[in-house]
Coordinates of N, CA and C in Angstrom, one line a residue:
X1 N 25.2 1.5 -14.7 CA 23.9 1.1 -15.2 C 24.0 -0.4 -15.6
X2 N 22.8 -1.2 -15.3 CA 22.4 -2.2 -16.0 C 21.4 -2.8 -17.5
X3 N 22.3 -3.5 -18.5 CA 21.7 -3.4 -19.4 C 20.9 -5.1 -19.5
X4 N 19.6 -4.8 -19.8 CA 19.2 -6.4 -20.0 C 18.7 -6.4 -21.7
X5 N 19.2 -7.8 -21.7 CA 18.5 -8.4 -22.8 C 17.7 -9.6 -22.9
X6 N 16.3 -9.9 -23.3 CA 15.5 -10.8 -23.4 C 15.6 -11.4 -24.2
X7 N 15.6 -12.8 -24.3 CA 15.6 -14.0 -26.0 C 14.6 -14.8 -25.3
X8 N 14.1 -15.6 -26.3 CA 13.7 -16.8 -26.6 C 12.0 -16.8 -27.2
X9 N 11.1 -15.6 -26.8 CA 9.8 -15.9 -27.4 C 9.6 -16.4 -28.8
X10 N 8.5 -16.8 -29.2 CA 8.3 -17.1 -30.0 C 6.9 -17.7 -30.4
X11 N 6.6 -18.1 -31.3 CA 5.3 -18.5 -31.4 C 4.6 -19.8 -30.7
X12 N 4.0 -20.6 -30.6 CA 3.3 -21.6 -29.5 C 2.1 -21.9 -29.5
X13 N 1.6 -23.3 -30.0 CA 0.9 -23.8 -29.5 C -0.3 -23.5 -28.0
X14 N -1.3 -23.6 -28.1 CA -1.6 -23.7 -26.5 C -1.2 -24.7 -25.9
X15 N -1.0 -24.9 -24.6 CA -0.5 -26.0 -24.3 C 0.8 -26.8 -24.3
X16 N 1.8 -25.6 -24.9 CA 3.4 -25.9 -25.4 C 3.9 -25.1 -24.2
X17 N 5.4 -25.1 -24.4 CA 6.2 -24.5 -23.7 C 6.9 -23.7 -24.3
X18 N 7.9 -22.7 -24.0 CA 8.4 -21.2 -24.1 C 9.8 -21.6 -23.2
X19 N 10.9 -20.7 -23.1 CA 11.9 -20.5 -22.4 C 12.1 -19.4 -22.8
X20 N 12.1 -18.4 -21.7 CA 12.5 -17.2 -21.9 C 14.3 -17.0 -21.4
X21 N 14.9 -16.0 -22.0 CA 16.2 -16.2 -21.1 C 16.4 -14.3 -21.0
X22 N 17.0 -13.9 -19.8 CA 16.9 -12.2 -19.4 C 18.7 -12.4 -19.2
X23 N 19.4 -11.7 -20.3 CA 20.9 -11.4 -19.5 C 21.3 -10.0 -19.6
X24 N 21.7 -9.9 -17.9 CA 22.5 -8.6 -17.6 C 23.9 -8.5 -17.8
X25 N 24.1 -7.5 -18.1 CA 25.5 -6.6 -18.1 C 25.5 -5.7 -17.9
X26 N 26.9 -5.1 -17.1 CA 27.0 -3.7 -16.6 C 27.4 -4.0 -15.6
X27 N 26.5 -3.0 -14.4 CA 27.0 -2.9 -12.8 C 26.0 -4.2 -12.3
X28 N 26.3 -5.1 -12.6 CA 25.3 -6.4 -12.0 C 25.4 -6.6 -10.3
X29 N 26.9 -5.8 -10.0 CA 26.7 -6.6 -7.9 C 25.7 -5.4 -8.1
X30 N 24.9 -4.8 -8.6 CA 23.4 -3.6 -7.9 C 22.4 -4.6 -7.9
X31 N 22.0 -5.7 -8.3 CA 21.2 -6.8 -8.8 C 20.8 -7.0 -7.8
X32 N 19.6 -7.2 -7.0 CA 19.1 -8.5 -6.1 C 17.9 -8.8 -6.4
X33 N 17.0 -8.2 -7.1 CA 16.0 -9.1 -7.1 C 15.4 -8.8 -8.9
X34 N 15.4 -9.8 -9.9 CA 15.1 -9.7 -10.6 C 13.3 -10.4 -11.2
X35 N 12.9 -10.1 -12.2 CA 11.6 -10.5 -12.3 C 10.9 -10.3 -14.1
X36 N 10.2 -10.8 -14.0 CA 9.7 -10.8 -15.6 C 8.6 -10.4 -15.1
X37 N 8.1 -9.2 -16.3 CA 7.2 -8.4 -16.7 C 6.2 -9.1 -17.9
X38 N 5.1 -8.7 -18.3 CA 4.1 -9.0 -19.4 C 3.3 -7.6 -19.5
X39 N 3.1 -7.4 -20.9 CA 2.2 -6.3 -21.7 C 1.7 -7.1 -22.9
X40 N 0.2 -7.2 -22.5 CA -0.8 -8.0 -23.5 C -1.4 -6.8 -23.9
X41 N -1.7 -6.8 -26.0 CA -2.3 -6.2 -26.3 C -3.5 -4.9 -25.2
X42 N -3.7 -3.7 -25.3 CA -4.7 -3.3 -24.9 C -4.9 -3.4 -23.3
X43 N -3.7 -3.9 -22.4 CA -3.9 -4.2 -21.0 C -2.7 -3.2 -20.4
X44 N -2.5 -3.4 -19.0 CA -1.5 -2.6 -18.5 C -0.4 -3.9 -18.4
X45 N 0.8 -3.2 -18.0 CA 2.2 -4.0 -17.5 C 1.8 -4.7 -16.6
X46 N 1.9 -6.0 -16.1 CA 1.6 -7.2 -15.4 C 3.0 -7.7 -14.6
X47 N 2.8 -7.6 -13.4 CA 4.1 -8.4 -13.0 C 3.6 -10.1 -12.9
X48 N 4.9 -10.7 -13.4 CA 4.6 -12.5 -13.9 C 5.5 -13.4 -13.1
X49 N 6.5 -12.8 -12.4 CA 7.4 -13.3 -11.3 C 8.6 -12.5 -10.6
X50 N 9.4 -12.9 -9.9 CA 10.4 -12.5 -9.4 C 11.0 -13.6 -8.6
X51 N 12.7 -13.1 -8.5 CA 13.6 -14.1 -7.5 C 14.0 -12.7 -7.1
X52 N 14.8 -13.2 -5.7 CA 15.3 -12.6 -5.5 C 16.7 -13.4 -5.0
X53 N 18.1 -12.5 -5.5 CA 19.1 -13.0 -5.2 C 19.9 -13.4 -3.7
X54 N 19.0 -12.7 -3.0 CA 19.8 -12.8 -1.7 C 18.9 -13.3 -0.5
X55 N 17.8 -13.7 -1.0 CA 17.0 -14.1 0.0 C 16.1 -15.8 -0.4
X56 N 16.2 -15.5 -2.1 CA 16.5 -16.8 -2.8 C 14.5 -17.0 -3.0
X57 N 13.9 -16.4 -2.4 CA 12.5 -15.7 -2.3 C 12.1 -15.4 -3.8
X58 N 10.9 -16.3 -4.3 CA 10.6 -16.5 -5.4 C 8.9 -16.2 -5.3
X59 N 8.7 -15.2 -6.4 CA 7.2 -14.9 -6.6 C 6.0 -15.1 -7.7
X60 N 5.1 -15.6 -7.4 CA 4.8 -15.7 -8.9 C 3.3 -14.7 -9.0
X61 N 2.8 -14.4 -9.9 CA 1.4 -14.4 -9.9 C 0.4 -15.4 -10.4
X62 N -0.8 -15.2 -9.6 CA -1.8 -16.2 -9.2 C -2.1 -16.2 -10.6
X63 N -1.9 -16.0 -12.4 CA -2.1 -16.2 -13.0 C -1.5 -17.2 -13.6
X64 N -0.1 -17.6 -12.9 CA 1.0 -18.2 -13.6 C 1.3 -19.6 -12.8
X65 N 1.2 -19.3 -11.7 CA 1.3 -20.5 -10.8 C 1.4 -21.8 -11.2
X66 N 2.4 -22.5 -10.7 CA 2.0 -23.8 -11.3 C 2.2 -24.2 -12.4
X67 N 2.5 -23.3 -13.1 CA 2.9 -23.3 -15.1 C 4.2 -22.8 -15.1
X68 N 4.4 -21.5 -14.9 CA 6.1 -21.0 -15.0 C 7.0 -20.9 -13.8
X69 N 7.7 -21.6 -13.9 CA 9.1 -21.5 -12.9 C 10.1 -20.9 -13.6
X70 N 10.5 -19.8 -12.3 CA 12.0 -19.1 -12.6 C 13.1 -19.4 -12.3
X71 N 14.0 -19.0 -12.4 CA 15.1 -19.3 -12.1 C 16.7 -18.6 -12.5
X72 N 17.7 -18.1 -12.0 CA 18.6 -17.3 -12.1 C 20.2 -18.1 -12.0
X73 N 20.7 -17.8 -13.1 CA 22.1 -17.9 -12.7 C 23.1 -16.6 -12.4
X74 N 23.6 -16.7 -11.3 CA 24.4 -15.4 -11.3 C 25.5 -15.6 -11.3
X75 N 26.1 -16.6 -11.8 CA 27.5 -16.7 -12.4 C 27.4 -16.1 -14.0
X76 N 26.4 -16.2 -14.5 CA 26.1 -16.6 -16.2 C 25.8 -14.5 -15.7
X77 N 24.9 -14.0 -14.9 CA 23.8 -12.8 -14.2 C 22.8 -13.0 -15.6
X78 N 22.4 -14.3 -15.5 CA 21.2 -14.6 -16.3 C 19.9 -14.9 -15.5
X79 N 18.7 -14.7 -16.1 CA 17.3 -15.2 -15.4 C 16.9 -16.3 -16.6
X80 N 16.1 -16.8 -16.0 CA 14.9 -18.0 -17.1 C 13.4 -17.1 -16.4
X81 N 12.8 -17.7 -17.8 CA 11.3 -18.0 -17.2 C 11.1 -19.4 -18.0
X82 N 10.8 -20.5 -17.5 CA 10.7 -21.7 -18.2 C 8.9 -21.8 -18.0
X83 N 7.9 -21.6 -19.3 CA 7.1 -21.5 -19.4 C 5.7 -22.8 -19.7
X84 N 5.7 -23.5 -19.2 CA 4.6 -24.7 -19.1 C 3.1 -25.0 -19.6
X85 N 2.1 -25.7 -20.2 CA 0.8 -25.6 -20.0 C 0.6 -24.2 -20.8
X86 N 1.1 -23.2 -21.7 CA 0.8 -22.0 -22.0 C -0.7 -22.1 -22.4
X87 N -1.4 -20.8 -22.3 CA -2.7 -20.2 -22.8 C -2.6 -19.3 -23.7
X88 N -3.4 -19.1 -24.2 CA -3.5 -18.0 -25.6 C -3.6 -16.5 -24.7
X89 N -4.0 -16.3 -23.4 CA -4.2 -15.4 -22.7 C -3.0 -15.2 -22.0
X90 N -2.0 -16.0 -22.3 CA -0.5 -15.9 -21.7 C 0.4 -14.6 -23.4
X91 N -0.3 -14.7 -23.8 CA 0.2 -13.8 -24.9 C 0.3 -12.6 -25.1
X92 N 1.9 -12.0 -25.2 CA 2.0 -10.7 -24.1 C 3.7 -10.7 -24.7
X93 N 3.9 -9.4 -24.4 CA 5.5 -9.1 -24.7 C 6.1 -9.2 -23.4
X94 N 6.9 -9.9 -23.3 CA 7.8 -9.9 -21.6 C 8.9 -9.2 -21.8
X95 N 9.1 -8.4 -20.7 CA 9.9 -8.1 -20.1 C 10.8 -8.2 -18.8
X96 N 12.0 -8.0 -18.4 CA 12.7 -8.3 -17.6 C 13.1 -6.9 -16.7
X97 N 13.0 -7.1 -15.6 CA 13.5 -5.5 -15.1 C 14.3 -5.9 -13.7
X98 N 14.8 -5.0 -13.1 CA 15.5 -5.6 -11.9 C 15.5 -4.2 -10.9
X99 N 15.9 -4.6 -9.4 CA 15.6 -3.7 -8.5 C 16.5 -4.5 -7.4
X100 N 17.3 -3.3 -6.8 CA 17.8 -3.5 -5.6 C 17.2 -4.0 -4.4
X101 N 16.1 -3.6 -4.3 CA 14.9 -3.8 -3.1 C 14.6 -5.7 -3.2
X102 N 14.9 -5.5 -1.7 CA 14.1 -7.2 -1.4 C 12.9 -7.1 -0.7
X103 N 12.2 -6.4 -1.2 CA 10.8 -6.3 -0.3 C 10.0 -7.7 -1.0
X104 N 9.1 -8.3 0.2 CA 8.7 -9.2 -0.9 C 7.4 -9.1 0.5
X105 N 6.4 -9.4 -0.4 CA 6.1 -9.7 -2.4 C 6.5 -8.1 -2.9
X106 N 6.9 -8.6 -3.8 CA 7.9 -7.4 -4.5 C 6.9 -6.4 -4.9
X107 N 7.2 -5.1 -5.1 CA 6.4 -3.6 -5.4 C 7.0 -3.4 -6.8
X108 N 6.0 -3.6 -7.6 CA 6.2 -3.7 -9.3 C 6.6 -2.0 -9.0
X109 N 6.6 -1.2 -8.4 CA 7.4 0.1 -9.0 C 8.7 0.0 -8.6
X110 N 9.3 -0.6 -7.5 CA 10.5 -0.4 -7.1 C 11.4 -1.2 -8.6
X111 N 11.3 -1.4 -9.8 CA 11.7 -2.4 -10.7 C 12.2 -1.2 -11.8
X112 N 13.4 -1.7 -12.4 CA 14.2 -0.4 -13.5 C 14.6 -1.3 -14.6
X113 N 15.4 -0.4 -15.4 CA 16.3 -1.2 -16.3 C 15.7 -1.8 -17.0
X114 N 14.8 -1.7 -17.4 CA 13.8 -2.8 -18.6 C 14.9 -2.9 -19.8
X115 N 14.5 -4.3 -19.9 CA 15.0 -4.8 -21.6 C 13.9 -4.1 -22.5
X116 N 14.3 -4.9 -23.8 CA 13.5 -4.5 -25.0 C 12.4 -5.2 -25.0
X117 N 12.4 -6.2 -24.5 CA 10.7 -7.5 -24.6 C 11.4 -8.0 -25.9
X118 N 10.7 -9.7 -25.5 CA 10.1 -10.6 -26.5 C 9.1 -10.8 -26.1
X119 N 8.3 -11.3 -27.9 CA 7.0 -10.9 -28.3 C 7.2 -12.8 -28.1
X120 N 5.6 -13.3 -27.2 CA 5.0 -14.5 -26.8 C 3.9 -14.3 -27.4
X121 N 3.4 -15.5 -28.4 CA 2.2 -15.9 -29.0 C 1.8 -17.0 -28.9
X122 N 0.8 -17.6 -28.1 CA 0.0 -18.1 -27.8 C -1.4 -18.5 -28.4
X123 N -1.1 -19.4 -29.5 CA -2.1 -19.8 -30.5 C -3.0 -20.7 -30.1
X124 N -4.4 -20.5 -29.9 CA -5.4 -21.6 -29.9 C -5.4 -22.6 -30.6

């Protein structure tokens, strides 16, 4: 099994920036494509990006574009979400999950292993 842990949210300005950081342990060579998750108050689970390790294939959603860039080390089997420009509508608990599958654009079910979330707040 793979275990992740999420750091860095915190509270924020609109308009500020965030660094999220996702680290795995465990059976990590299962790893290829990893991705950050979001659950805003009252909404469903949102996929917010993905890399993938072996095809280097990076995803975002048309919400995020342009604002958050990902990024992975797999020496560290760490992810980032380096977060830019934030909105108060960016305010949501992230999550990190991972999946063997390199289908791309990636299939938010094929995704496991959820961390615990950090809590993102996004203050007007």
């Amino acid at each position: 099994q793979v275990q992740l842990a999420e750091s860095g949210g915190g509270l924020v300005q609109a308009g500020g920036s965030l660094r999220l950081s996702c680290a795995a342990s465990g059976r990590t060579f299962s790893i290829n494509t990893m991705g950050w998750f979001r659950r805003a108050p009252g909404k469903e689970r949102e996929l917010v990006a993905t890399i993938s390790g072996t095809t280097g294939n990076v995803y975002y959603a048309d919400s995020v574009k342009d604002r958050f860039t990902i990024s992975r080390d797999n020496a560290k089997n760490t992810m980032y979400l380096q977060m830019n420009s934030l909105k108060p509508e960016d305010t949501a608990v992230y999550y990190c999950a991972i999946t063997s599958s390199i289908t791309y654009p990636p299939n938010p079910t094929h995704f496991g292993s959820w961390g615990q979330g950090t809590q993102v707040t996004v203050s007007s």
